[in-house]
C-alpha positions as protocol buffer text, in pm:
chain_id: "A"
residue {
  index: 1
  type: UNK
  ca { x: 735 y: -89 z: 1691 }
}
residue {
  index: 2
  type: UNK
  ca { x: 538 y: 26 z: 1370 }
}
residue {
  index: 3
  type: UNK
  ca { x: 319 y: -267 z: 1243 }
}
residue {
  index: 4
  type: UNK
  ca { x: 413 y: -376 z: 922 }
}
residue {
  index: 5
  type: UNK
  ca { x: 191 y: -401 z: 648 }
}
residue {
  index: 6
  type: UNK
  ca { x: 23 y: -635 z: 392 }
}
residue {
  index: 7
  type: UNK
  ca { x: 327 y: -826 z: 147 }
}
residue {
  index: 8
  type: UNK
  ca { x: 246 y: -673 z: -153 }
}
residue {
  index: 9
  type: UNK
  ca { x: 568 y: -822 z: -347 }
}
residue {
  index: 10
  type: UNK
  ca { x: 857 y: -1055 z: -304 }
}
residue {
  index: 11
  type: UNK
  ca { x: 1127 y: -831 z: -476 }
}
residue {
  index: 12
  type: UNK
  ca { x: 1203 y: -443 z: -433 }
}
residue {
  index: 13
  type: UNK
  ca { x: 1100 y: -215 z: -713 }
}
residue {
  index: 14
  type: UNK
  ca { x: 1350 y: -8 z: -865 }
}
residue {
  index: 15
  type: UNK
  ca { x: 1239 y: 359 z: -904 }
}
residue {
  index: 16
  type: UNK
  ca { x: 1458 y: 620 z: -1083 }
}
residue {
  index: 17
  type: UNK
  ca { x: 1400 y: 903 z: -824 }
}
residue {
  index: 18
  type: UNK
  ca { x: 1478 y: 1305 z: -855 }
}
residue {
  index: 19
  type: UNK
  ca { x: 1692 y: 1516 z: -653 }
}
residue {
  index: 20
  type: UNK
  ca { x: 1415 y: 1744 z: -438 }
}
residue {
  index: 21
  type: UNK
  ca { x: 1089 y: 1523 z: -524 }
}
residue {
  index: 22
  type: UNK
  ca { x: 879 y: 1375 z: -285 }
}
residue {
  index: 23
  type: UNK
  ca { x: 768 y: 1004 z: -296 }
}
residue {
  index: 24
  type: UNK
  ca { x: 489 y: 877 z: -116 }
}
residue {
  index: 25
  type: UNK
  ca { x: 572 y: 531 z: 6 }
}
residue {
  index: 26
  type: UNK
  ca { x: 291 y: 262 z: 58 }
}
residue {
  index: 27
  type: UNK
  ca { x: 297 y: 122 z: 433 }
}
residue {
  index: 28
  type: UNK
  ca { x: 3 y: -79 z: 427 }
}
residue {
  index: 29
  type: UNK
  ca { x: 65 y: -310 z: 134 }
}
residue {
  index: 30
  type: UNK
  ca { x: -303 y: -272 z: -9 }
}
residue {
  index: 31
  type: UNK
  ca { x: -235 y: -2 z: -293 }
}
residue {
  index: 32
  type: UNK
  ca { x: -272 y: -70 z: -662 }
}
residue {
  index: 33
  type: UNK
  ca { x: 37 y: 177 z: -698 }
}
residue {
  index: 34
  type: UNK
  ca { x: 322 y: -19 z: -560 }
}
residue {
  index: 35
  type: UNK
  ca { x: 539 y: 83 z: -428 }
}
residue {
  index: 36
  type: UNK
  ca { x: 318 y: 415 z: -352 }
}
residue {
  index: 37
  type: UNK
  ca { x: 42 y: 516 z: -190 }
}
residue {
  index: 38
  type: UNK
  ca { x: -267 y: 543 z: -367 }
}
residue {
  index: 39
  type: UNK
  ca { x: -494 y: 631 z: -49 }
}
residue {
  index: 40
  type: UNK
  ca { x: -623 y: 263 z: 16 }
}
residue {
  index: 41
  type: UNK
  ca { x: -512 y: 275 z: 375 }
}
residue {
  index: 42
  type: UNK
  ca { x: -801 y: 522 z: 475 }
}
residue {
  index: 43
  type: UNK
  ca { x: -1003 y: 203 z: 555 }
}
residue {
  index: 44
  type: UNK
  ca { x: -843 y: 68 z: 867 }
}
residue {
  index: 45
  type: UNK
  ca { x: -664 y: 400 z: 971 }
}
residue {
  index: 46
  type: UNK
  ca { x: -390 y: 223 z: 1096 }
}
residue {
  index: 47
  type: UNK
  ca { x: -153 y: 303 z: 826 }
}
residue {
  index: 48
  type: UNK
  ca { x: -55 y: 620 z: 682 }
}
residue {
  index: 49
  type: UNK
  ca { x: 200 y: 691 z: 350 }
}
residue {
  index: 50
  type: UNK
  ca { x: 575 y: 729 z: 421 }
}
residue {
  index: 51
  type: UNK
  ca { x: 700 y: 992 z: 332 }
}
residue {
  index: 52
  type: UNK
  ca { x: 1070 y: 997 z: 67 }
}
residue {
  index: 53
  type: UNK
  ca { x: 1267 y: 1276 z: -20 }
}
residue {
  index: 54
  type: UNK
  ca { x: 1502 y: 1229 z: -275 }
}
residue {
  index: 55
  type: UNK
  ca { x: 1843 y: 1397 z: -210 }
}
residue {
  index: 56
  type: UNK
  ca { x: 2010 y: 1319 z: -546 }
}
residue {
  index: 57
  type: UNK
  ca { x: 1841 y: 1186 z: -868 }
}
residue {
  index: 58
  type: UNK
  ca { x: 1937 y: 832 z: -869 }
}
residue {
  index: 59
  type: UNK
  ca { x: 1737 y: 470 z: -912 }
}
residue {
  index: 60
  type: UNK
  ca { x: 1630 y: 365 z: -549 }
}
residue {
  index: 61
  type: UNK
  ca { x: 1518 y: 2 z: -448 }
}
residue {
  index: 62
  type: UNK
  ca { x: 1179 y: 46 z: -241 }
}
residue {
  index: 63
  type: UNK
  ca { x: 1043 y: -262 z: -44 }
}
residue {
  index: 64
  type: UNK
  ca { x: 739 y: -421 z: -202 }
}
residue {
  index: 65
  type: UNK
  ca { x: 705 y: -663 z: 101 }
}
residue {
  index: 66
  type: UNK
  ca { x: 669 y: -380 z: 337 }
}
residue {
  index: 67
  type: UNK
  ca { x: 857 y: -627 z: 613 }
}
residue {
  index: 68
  type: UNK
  ca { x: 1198 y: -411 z: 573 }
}
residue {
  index: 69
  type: UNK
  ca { x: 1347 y: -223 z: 909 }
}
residue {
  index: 70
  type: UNK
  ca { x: 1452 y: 29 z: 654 }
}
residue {
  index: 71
  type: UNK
  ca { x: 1102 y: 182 z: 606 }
}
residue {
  index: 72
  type: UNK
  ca { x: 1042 y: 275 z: 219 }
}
residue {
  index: 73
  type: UNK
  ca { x: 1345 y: 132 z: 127 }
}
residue {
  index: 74
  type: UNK
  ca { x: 1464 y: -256 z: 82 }
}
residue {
  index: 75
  type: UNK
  ca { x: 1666 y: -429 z: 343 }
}
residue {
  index: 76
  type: UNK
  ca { x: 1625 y: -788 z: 210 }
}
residue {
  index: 77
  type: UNK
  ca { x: 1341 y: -809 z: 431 }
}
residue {
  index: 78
  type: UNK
  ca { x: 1160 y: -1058 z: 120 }
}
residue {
  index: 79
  type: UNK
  ca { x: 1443 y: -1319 z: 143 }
}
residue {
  index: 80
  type: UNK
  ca { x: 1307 y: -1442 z: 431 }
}
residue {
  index: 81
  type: UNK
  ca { x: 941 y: -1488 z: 394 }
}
């Protein structure tokens, strides 16, 4: 089981994504970027960025509260904390 990360929201963040880019999704909860890494996870080394391909431009909900079992994207993980 991956250890989940610091809540760093209580509501997904809509993203309008493009077809081909890569997204670098925030695991550990800690970076000023939500909902992306921003390299603040270096200091414990437990966490490392997710990474998100995008297979068709479209907006995409990503989890803020970094609970989801959907990892990157929301699952309503935040209802229930």
């Amino acid at each position: 089981i991956m250890e989940k990360g610091k809540v760093a929201g209580t509501a997904p963040i809509k993203v309008s994504v493009e077809a081909g880019k890569r997204y670098s999704w925030c695991t550990c909860g800690l970076s000023e970027k939500q909902p992306f890494c921003d390299g603040k996870h270096k200091a414990d080394g437990k966490f490392s960025p997710l990474a998100y391909i995008a297979e068709e431009t479209k907006d995409v909900y990503f989890c803020a509260c970094k609970q989801t079992n959907n990892p990157g994207l929301c699952d309503g993980a935040h209802k229930s904390l």
